mmCIF file of C-alpha atoms in Angstrom:
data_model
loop_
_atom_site.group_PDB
_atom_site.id
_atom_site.type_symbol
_atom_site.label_atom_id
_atom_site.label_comp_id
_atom_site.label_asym_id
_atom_site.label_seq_id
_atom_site.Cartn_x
_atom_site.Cartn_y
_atom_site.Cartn_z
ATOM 1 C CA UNK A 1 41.127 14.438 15.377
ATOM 2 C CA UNK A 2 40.026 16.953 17.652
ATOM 3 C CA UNK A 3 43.098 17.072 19.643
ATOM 4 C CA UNK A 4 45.000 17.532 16.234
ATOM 5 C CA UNK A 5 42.342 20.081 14.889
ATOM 6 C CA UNK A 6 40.651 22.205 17.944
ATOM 7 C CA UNK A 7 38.203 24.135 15.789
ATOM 8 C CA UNK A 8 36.754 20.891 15.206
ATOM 9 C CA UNK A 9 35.132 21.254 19.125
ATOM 10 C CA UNK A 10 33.500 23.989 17.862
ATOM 11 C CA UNK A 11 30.797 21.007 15.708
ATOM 12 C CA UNK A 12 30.748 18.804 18.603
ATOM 13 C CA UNK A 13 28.102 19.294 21.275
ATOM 14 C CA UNK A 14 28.836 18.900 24.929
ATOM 15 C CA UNK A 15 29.022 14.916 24.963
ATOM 16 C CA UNK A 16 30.798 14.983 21.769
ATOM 17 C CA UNK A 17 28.533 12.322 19.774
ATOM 18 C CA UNK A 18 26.603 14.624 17.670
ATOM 19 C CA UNK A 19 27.755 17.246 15.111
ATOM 20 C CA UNK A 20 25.937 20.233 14.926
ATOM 21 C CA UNK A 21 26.875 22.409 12.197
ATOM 22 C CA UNK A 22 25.014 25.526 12.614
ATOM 23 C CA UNK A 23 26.874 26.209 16.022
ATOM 24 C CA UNK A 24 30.044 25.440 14.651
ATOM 25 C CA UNK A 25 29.510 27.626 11.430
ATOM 26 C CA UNK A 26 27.989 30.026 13.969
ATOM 27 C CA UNK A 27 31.101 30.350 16.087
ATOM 28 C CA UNK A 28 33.847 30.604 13.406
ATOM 29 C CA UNK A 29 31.513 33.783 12.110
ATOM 30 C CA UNK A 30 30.888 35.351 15.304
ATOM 31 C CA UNK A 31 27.301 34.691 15.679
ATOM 32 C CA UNK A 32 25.792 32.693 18.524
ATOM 33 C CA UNK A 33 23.447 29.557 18.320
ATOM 34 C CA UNK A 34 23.345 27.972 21.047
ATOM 35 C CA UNK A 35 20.521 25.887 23.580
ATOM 36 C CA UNK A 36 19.696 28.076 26.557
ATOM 37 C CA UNK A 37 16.778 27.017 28.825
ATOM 38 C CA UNK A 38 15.886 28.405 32.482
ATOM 39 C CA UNK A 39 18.243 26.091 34.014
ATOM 40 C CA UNK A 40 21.499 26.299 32.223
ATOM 41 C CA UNK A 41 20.796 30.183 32.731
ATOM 42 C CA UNK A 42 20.874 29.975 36.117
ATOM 43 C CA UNK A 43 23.850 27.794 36.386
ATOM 44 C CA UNK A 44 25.988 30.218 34.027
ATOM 45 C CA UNK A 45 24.506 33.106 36.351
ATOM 46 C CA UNK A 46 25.361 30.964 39.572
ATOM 47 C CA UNK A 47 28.511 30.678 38.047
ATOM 48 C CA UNK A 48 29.324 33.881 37.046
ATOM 49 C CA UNK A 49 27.644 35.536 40.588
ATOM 50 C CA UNK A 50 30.175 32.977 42.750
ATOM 51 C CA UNK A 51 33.271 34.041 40.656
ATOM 52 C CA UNK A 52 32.611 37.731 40.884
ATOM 53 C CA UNK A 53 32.027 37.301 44.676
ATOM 54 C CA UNK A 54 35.144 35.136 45.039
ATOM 55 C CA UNK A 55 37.200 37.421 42.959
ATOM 56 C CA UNK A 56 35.904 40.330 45.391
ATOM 57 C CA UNK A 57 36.883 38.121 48.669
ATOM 58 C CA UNK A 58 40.440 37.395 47.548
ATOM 59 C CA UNK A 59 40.961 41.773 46.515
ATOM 60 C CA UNK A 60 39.256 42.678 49.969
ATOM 61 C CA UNK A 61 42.073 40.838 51.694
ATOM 62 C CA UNK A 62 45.388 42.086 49.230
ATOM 63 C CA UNK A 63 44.014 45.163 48.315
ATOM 64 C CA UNK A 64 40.961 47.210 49.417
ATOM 65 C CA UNK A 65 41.014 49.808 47.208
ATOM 66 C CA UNK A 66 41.032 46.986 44.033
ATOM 67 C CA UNK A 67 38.258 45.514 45.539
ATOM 68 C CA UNK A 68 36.256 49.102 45.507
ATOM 69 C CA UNK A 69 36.844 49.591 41.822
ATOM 70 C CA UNK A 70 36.192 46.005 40.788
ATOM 71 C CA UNK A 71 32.699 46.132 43.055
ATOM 72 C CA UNK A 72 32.003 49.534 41.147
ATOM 73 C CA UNK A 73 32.120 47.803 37.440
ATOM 74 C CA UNK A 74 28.419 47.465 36.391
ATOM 75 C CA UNK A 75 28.624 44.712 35.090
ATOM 76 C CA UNK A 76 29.963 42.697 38.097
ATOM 77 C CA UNK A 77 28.605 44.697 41.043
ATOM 78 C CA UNK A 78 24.749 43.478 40.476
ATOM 79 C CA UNK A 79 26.025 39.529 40.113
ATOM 80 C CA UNK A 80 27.881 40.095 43.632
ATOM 81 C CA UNK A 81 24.211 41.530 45.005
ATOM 82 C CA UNK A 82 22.787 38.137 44.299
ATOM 83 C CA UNK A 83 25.118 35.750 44.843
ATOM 84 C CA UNK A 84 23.304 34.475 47.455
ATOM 85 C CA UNK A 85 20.312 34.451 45.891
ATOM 86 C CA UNK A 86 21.652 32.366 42.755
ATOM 87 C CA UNK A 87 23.313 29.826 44.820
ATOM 88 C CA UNK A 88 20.172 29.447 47.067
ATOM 89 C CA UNK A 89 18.488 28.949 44.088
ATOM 90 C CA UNK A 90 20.442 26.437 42.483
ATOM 91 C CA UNK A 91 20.615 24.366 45.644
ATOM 92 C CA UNK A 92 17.088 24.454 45.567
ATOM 93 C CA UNK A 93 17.023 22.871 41.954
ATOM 94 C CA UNK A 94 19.464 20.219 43.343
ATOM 95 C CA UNK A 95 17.300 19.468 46.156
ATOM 96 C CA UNK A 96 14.012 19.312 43.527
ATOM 97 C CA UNK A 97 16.113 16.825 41.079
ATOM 98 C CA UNK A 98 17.755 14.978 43.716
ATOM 99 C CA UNK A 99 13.915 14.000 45.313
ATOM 100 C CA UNK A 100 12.065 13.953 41.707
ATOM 101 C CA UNK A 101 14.088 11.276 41.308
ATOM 102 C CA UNK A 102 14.300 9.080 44.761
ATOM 103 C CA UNK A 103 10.267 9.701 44.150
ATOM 104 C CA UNK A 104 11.160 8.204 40.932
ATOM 105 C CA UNK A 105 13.177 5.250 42.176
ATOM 106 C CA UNK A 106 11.089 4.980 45.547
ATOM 107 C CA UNK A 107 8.885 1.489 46.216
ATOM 108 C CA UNK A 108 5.850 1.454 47.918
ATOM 109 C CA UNK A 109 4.062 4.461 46.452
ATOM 110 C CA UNK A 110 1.265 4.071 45.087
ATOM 111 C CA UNK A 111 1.438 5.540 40.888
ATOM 112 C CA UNK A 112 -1.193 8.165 41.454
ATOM 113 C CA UNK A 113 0.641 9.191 44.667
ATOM 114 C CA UNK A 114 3.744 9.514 42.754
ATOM 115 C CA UNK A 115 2.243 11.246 40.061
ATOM 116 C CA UNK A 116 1.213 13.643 42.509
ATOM 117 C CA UNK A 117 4.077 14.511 43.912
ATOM 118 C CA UNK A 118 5.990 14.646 40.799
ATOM 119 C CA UNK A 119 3.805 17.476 39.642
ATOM 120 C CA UNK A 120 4.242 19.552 42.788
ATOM 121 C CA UNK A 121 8.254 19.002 42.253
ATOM 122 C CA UNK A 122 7.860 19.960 38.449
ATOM 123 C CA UNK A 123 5.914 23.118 40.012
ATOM 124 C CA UNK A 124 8.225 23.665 42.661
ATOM 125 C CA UNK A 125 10.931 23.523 40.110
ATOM 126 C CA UNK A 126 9.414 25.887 37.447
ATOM 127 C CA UNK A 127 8.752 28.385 40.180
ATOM 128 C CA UNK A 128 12.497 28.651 41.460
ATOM 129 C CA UNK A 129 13.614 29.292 37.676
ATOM 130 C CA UNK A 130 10.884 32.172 37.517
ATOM 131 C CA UNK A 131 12.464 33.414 40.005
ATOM 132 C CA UNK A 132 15.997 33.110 38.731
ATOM 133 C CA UNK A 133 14.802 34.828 35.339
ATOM 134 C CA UNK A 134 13.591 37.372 37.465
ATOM 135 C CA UNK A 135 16.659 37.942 39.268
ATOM 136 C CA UNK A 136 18.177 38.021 36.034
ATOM 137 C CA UNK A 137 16.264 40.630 34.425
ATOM 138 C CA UNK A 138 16.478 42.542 37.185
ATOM 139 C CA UNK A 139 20.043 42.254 36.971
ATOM 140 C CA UNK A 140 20.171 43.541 33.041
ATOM 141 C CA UNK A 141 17.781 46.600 34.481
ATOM 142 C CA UNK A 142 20.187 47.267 37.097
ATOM 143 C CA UNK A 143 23.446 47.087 34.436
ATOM 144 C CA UNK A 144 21.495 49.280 32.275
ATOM 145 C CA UNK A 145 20.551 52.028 34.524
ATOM 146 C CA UNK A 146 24.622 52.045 36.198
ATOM 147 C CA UNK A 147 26.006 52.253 32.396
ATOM 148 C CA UNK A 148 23.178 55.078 31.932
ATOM 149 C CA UNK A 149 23.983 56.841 34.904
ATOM 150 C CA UNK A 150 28.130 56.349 33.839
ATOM 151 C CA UNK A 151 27.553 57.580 30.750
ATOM 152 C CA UNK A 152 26.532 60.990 32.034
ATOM 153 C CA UNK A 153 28.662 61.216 34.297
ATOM 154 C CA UNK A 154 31.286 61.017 31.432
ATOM 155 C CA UNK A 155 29.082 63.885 29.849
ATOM 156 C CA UNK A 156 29.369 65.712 32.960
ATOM 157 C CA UNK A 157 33.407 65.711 33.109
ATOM 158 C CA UNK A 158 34.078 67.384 29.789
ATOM 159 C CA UNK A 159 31.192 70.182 30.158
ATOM 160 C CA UNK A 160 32.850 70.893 33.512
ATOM 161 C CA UNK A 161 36.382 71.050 32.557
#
């Protein structure tokens, strides 16, 4: 069925067992409904941050002057900025689920000891997505003041002609 009928994706969520009918009725009329938490934020900014930069490695080596005007486009040039950042980020949320759950899976600890250190991995983890929300926000800031400041310069250009 949903090879035959591809709209039909559009009901299904990610693992394809459940329906969910407001984000399919959402997406045929334009309007968003969709899940997103701290963490899937981060990857789609990870994401998005590595493809810009990647996109901006590949111009720098054909074509220079490409790469100038693509790294000028506020809505890619702040992404590029962090790239490191989000990746450094994400790694560290790999890292944090990757020992959560060997702590998890680990014998010989004692539960209170486990406990423990659970809750300073939960802590560690919460703090590295306040931090990617920051960058984030700081991010929208920094697209909002570069479309401001293009805006007058558009202004500027028929006053002066």
């Amino acid at each position: 069925i949903i090879k035959a009928f591809p709209a039909v994706n559009r009901f299904l969520d990610s693992s394809y067992d459940n329906v969910d009918l407001a984000t399919g009725a959402g997406s045929i009329l334009g309007v968003t409904n969709y899940r997103a938490g701290a963490e899937e934020r981060l990857r789609a900014n990870a994401a998005k941050s590595k493809g810009y930069s990647q996109t901006l490695s590949d111009l720098n080596a054909t074509d220079p002057e490409a790469a100038e005007k693509f790294v000028a486009d506020p809505a890619k040039a702040p992404y590029i900025m962090f790239n490191k950042d989000f990746s450094e980020l994400e790694k560290s949320l790999k890292d944090i689920d990757n020992e959560a759950r060997d702590t998890r899976l680990a014998d010989g600890i004692s539960a209170a000891d486990r406990k423990e250190h659970l809750a300073s991995l939960e802590a560690a983890k919460k703090q590295a997505l306040l931090s990617a929300d920051a960058i984030a926000d700081a991010i929208a800031d920094a697209r909002k003041e570069m479309q401001k400041e293009a805006n007058r310069e558009e202004s500027l250009v028929p006053a002066l002609q």
